[in-house]
Coordinates of C-alpha atoms and ligand atoms in Angstrom, one line a residue:
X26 CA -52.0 1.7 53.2
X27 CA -49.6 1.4 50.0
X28 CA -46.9 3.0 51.9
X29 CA -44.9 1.9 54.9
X30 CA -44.0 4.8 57.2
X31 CA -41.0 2.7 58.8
X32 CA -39.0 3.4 55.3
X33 CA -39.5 6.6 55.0
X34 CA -38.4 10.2 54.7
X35 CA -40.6 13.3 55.1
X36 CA -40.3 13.9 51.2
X37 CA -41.7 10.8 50.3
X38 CA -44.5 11.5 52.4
X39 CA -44.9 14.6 51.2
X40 CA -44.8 13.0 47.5
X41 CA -47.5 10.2 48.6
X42 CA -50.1 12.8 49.8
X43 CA -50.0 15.6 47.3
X44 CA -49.8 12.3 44.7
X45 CA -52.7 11.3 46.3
X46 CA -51.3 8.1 46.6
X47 CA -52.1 7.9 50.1
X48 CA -54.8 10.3 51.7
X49 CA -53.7 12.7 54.3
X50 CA -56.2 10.6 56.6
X51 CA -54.7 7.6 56.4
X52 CA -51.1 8.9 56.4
X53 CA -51.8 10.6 60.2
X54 CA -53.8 7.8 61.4
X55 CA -50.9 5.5 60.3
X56 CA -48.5 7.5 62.6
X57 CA -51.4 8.1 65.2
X58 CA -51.6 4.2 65.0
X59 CA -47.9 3.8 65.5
X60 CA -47.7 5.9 68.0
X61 CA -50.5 4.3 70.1
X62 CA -48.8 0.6 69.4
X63 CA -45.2 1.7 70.7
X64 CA -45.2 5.3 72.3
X65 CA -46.0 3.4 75.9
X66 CA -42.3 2.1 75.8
X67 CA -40.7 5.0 74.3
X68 CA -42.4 8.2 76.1
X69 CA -41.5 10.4 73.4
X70 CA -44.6 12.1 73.0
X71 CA -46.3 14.0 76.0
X72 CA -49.8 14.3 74.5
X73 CA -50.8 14.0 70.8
X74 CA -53.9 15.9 69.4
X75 CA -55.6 12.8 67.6
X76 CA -59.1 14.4 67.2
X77 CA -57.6 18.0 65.4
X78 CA -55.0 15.9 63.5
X79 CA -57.4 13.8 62.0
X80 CA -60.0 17.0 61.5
X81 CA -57.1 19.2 59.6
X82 CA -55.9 15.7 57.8
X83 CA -59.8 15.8 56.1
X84 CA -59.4 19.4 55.4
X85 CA -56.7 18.2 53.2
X86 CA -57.9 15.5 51.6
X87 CA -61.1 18.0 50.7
X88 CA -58.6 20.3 49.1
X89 CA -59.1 23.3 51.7
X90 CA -55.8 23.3 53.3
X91 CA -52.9 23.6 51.0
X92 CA -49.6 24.2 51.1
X93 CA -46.3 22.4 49.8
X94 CA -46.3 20.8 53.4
X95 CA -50.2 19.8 52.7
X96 CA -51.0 16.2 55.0
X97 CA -47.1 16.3 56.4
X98 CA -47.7 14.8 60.1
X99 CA -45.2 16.7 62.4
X100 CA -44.1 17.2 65.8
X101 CA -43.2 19.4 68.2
X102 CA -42.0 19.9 71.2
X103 CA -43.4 20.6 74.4
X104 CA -42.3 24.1 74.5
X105 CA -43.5 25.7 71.9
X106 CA -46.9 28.0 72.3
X107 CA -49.7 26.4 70.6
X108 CA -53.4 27.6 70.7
X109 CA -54.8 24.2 71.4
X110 CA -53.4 22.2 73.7
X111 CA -51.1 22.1 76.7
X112 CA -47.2 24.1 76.6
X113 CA -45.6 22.4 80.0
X114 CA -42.3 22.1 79.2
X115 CA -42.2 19.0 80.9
X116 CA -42.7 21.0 83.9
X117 CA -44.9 20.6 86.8
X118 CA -44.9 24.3 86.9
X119 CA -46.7 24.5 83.8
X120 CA -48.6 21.5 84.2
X121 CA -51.5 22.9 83.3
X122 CA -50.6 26.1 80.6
X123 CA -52.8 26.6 78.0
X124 CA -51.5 29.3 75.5
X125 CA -53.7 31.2 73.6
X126 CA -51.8 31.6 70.4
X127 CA -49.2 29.8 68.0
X128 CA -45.6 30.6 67.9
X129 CA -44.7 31.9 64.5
X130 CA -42.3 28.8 63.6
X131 CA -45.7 25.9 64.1
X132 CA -47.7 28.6 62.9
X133 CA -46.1 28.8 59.3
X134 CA -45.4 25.1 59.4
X135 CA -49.5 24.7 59.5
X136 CA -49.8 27.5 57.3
X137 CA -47.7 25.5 54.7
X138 CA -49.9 22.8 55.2
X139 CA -48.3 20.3 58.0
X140 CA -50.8 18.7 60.1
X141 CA -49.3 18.5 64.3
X142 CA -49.5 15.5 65.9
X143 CA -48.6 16.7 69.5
X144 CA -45.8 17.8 71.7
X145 CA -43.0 15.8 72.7
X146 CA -41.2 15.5 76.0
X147 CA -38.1 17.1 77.1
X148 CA -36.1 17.8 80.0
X149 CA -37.7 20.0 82.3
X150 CA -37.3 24.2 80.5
X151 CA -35.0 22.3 77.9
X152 CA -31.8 22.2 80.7
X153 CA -30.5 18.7 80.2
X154 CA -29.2 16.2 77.9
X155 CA -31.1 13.1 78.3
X156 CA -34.7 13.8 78.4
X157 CA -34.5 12.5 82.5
X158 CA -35.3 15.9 83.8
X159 CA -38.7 16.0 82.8
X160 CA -41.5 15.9 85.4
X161 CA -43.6 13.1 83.6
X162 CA -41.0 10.6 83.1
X163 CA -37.7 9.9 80.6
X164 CA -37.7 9.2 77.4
X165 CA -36.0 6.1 76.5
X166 CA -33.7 5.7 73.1
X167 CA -36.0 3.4 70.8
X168 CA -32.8 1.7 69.8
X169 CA -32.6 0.5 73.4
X170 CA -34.2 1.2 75.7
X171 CA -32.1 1.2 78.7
X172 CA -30.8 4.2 77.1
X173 CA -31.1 7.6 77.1
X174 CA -32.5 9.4 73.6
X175 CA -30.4 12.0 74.6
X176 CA -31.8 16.2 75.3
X177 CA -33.0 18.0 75.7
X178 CA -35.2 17.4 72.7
X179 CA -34.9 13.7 73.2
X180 CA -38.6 13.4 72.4
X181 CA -38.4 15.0 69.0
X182 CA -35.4 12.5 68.7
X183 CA -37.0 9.6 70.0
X184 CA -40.4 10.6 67.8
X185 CA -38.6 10.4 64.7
X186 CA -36.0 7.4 65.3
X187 CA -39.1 5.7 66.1
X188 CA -40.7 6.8 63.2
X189 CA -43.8 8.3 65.4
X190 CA -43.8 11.4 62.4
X191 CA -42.1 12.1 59.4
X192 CA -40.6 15.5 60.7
X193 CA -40.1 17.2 63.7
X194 CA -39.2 20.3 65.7
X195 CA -37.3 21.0 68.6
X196 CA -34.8 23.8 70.1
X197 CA -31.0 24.2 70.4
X198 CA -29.7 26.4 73.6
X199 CA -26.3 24.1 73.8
X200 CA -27.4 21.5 71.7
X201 CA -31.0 20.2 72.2
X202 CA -31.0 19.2 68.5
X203 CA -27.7 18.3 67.7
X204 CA -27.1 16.0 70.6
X205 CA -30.6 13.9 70.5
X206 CA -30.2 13.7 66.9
X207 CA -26.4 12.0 67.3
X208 CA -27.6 9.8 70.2
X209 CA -31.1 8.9 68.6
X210 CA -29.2 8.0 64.9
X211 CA -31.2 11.2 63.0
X212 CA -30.1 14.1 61.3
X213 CA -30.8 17.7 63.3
X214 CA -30.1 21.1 62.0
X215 CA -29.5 23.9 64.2
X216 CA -29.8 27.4 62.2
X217 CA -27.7 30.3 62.7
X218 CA -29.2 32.1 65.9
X219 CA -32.0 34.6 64.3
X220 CA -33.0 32.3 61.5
X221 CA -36.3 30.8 63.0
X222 CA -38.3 33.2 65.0
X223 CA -38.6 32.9 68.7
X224 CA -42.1 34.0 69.3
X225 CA -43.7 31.8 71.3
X226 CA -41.1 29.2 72.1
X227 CA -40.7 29.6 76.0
X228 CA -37.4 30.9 76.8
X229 CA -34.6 29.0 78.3
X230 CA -31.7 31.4 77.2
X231 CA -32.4 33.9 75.2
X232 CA -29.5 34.8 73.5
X233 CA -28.3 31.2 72.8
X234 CA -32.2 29.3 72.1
X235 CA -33.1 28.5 68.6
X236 CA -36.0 26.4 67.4
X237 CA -34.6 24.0 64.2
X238 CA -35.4 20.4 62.9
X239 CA -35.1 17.3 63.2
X240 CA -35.5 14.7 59.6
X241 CA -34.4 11.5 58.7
X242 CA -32.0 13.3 55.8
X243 CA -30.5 16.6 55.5
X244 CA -33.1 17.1 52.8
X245 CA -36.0 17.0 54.8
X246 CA -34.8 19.3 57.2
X247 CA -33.6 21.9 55.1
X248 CA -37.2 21.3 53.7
X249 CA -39.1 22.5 57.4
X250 CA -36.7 25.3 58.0
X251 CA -37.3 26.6 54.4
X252 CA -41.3 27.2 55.2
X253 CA -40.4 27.8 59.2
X254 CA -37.9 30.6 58.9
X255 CA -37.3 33.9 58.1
X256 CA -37.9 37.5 59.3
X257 CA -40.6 37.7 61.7
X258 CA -41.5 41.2 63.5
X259 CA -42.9 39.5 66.5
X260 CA -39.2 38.6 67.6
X261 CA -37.1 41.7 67.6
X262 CA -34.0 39.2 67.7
X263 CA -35.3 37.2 63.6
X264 CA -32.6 38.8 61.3
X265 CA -33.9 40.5 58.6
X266 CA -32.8 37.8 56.0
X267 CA -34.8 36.3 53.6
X268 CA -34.6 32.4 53.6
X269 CA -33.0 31.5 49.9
X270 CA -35.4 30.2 47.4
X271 CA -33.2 27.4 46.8
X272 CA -32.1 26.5 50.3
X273 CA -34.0 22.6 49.9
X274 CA -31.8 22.5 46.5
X275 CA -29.0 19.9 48.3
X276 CA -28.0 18.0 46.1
X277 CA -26.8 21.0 44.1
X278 CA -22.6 20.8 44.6
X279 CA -21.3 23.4 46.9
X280 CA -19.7 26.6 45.3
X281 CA -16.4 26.2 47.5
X282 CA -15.5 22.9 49.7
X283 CA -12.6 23.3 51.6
X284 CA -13.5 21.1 55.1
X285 CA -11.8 22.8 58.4
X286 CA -10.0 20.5 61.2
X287 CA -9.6 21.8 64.6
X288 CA -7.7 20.1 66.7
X289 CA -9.7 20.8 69.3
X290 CA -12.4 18.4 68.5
X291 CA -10.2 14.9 67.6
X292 CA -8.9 14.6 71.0
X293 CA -8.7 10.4 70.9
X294 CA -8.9 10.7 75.0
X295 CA -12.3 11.8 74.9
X296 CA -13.8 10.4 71.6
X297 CA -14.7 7.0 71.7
X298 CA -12.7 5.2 68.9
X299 CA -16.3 4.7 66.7
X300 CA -16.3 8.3 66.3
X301 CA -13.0 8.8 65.4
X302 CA -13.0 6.7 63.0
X303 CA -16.2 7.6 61.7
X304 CA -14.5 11.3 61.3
X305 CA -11.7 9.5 59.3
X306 CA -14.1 8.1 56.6
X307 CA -15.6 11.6 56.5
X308 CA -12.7 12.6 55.9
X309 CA -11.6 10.2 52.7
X310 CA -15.6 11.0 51.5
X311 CA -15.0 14.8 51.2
X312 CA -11.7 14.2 49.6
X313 CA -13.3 12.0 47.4
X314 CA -15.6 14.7 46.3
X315 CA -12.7 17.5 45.7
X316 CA -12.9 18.7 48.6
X317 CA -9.9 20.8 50.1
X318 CA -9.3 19.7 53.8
X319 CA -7.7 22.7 55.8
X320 CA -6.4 22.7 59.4
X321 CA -8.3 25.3 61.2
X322 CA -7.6 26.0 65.1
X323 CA -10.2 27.1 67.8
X324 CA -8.1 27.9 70.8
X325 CA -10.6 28.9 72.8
X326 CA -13.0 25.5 72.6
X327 CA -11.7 24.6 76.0
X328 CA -14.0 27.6 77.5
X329 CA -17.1 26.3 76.1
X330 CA -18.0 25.1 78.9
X331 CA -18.0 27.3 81.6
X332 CA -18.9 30.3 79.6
X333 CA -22.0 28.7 78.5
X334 CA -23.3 27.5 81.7
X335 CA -22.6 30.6 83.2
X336 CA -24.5 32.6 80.0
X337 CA -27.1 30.1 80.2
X338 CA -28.1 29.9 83.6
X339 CA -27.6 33.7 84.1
X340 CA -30.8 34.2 81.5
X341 CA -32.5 31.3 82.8
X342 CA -32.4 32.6 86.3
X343 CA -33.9 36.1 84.4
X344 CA -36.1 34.2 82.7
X345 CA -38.0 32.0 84.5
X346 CA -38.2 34.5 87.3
X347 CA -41.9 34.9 85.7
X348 CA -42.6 31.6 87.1
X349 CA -44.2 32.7 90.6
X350 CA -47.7 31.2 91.0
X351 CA -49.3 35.2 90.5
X352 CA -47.9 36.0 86.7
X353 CA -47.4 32.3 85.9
X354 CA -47.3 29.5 86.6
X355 CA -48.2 26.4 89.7
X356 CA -49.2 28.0 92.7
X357 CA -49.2 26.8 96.2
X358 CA -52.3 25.8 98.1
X359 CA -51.9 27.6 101.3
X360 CA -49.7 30.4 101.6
X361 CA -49.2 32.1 105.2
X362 CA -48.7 35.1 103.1
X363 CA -47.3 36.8 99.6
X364 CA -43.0 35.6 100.3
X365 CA -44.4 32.2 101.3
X366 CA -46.6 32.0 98.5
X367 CA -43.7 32.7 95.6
X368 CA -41.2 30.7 97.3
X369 CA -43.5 27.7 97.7
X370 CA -45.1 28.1 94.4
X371 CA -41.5 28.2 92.9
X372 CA -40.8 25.1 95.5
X373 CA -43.4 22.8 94.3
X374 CA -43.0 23.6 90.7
X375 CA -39.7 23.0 89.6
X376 CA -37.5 20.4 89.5
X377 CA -33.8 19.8 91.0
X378 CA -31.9 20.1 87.8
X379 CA -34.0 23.6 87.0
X380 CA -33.7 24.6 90.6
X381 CA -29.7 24.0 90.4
X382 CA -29.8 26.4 87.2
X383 CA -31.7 29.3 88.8
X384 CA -28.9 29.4 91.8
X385 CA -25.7 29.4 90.0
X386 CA -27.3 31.7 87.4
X387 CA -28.7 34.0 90.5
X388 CA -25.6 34.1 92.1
X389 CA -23.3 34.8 88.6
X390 CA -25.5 37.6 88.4
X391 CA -25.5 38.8 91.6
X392 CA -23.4 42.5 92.8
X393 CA -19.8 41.1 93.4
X394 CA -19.4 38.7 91.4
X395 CA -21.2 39.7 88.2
X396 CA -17.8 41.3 87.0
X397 CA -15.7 37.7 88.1
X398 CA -18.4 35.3 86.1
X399 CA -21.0 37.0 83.6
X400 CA -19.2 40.2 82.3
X401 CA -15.9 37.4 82.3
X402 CA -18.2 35.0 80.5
X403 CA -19.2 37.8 77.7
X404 CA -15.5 38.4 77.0
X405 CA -14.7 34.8 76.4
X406 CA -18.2 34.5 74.5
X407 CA -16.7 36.8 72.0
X408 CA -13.2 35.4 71.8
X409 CA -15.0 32.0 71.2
X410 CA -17.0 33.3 68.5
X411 CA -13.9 35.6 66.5
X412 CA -12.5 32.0 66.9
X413 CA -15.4 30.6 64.0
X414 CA -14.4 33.8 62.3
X415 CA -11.0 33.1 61.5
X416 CA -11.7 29.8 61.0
X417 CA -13.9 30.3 58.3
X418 CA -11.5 32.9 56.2
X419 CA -10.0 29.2 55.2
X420 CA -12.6 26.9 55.0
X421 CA -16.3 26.3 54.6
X422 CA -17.3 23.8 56.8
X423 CA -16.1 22.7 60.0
X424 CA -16.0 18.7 60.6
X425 CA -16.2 17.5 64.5
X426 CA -18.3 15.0 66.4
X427 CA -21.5 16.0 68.0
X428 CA -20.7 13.9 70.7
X429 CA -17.8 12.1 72.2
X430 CA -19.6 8.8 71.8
X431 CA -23.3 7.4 71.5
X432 CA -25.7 6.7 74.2
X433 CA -25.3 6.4 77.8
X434 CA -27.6 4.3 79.9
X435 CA -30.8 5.8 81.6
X436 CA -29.8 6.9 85.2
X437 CA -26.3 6.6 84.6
X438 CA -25.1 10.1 84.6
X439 CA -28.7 12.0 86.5
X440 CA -26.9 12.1 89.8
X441 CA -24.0 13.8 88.3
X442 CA -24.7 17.0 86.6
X443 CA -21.0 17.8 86.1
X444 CA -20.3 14.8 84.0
X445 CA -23.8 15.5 82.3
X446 CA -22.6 19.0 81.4
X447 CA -19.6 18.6 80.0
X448 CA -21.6 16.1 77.8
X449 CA -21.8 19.6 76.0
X450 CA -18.8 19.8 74.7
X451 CA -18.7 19.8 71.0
X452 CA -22.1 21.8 70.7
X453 CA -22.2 24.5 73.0
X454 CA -19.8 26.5 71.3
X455 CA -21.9 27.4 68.2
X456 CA -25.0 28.3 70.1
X457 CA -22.3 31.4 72.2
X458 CA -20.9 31.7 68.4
X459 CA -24.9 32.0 66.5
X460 CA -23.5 30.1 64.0
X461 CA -25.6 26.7 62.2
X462 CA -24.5 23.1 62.7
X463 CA -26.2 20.0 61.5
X464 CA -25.4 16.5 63.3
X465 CA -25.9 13.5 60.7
X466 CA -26.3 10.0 61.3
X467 CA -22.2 8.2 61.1
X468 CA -23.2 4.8 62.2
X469 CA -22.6 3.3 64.8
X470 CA -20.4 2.4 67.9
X471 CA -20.3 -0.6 70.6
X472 CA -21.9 0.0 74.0
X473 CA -22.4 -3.0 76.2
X474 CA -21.9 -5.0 73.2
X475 CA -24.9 -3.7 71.7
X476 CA -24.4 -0.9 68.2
X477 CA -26.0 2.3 68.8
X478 CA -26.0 5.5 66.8
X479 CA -23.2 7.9 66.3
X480 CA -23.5 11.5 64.7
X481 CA -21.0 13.6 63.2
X482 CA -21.5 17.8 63.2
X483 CA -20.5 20.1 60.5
X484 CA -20.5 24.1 61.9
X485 CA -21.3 26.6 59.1
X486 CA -20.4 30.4 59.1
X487 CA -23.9 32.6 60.3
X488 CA -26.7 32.3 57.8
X489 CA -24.7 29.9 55.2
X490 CA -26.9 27.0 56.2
X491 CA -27.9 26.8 52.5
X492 CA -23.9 26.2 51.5
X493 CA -23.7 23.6 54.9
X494 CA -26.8 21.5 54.1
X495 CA -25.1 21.0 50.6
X496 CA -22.3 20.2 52.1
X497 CA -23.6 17.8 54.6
X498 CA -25.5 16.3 51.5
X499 CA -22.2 15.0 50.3
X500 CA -21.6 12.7 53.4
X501 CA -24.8 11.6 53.5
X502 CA -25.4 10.7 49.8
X503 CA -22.5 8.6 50.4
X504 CA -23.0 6.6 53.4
X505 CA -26.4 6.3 53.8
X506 CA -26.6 6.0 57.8
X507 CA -29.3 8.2 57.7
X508 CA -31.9 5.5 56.3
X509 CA -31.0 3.0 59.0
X510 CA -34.1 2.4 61.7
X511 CA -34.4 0.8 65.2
X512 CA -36.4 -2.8 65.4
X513 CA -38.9 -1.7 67.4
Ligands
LIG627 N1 -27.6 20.2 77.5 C1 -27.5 21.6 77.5 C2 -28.1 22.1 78.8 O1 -28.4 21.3 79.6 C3 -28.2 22.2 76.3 C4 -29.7 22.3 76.5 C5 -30.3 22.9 75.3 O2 -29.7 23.1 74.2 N2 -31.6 23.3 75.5 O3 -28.2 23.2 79.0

């Protein structure tokens, strides 16, 4: 094949195929190919769909599938509805769910042309950030892999560090894009909550979940949410905003670019000094491009926290009550009778981590103390949120970390879901806000005197992702991180 896949963003691919430089065949058996030489190390993909790939790749070689994404080899991840296939959410409870139609956001990425090359692992119903909660084994960080790719995308992550597509999709409850994409050195785009339909992605938390990409440049993800999002009347929750026409234009210059600090975020206790200093040079690049840098304060950041994983679990205890062995779901083999057969269906399918979130979120909800933890939790939710709101009266874009430093090893933090929680820290605020945030590849810091990746975040106010992908475009046009690749 003329091209090597290994050097490459989504665009060029995209270029190659409707140049018909490279036929759509050979561009998805390259990946297929790649994936089948490597994937047994990495475990970012739970199944792929080799046969249908290959079929729709022909279609577009024979010119009857079109679209501006036409022969793009994508993605996905394991919890999003497809009519072919498995959905499992890396769950044993769904080990063997077959959906019978397409959520809207793969739908209109197929529609525009891209061809799916199967579902990648997560943690188990997306709660986790290290891809370790999943009931068909972690997902290791192709960097290294003693690491963790991060979650709970981490597959999606993993899938496109390791080149194993040239774009892909996961979801963001707390930051399931942002997170992976910072530990796994990609970029990951989070829109504005309502941006990207819901419809067929299986809920985790409602009010927090949104589906968003993952690319190896800020280009090629504005790129997938241009043809994934917008209004769509199967979710009641899609705003009613039309994705701009220009919203893949990044290299245009920003119309304002004044760059909010908070103080809150450049704590040098918790960041590890790569990242600081990665935020530094960030910093000088902005200037560098005229940009205004304003000290904004969120006061509130401290609550992230513990109002999101009292929000989250509350809806995930709602949510996955569906999961019972009669509606849904794994069901027990030999129930003495109908209590025996939910609570042992509910036993045996899902995990410890998933099984924690359903009790605390249970008992936040239950009579007594829904008033002392939820309806307490809503009240901070919205001081959090008029936080972003005054923040961005005097500024555009919000500079942080996504994380407080890069990878931790595999096993290191599982036993300790405290420490893995508050992993959470700089991303879990903009899900309880609905605002966008896009983590970038910042290079890299020293772990165990070995580099990995770092990422840095920008937050956006709600539906300006077109204003923050320009923005990030900056940074990225002048560093470059983003082109960097593991030696597999
Ligand atoms: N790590 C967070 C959690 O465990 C976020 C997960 C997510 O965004 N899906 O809940």
């Amino acid at each position: 094949m003329a091209m090597d896949i290994t050097k490459t963003t989504l665009s060029e691919v995209r270029e190659a195929v409707t140049g018909k430089e490279v036929s759509a065949v050979e561009m998805t058996q390259a990946y297929l190919d790649r994936i089948a030489k490597y994937d047994g190390k990495i475990n970012a993909y739970r199944e792929t769909y080799d046969e249908r790939a290959l079929e729709r790749a022909k279609l577009v070689d024979e010119g009857k599938i079109e679209g501006p994404l036409a022969g793009v080899p994508i993605a996905i991840k394991d919890l999003m509805c497809t009519e072919y296939g498995k959905t499992c959410c890396s769950s044993k409870m769904l080990a063997k769910f077959e959906a019978f139609y397409n959520s809207t956001a793969v739908k209109r990425l197929e529609d525009a042309g891209a061809i799916v090359l199967g579902k990648t692992n997560m943690d188990e119903f997306a709660m986790g950030s290290s891809t370790e909660t999943c009931a068909f084994g972690a997902t290791k960080n192709p960097w290294d892999t003693d690491y963790v790719p991060g979650g709970s995308s981490g597959g999606a992550a993993a899938a496109m560090a390791a080149d194993f597509c040239a774009g892909s999709l996961g979801s963001d409850t707390g930051g399931s894009i942002r997170q992976p994409a910072s530990l796994c050195g990609v970029t990951g785009l989070k829109p504005t909550y309502g941006r990207v339909s819901r419809w067929g992605l299986v809920a985790f938390a409602s009010s927090l979940d949104q589906i968003g990409p993952f690319g190896h440049s800020v280009k090629d993800c504005a790129t997938l949410l241009k043809y994934m999002g917008g209004h769509d009347e199967l979710d009641s929750t899609s705003a009613n905003i039309a994705i701009p026409e220009d919203l893949d234009d990044v290299d245009t210059k920003p119309k304002k670019l004044r760059i909010g600090i908070a103080k809150q975020y450049m704590s040098d206790e918790a960041n590890d000094p790569a990242v600081a200093s990665a935020l530094v040079k960030a910093i000088e690049i902005y200037k560098a491009a005229g940009a205004e840098i304003v000290e904004v304060d969120l006061p509130h950041t401290e609550y992230g926290i513990p109002v999101y994983y009292i929000v989250a679990t509350a809806e995930a205890s709602s949510n996955l009550a569906r999961y019972d062995g009669v509606h849904y779901g794994h069901r027990t083999q030999t129930p003495d009778d109908l209590v025996d057969l939910y609570a042992r269906s509910r036993a045996e399918g899902f995990g410890d981590e998933v099984k924690r979130r359903i009790m605390l979120g249970t008992y936040a909800l239950s009579s007594g103390y829904y008033d002392a933890y939820y309806n307490r939790s809503l009240k901070v939710r919205r001081l959090i949120s008029n936080d972003f709101k005054t923040a961005f009266e005097s500024c555009d874009a919000i500079l942080c970390p996504t994380t407080t430093g890069p990878a931790f090893k595999l096993g290191e933090k599982k036993d300790d879901p405290l420490s893995m929680y508050l992993n959470d820290i700089y991303t879990v605020t903009a899900n309880l806000a609905g605002i966008p945030g896009i983590s970038m590849p910042a290079g890299t810091a020293e772990v165990d005197g070995k580099q990995m990746p770092i990422g840095m975040q920008l937050l956006g106010p709600a539906f300006e992702e077109t204003s923050l992908l320009r923005i990030a475009r900056i940074y990225e046009a002048a560093t470059d991180y983003n082109l960097e690749r593991p030696k597999m």
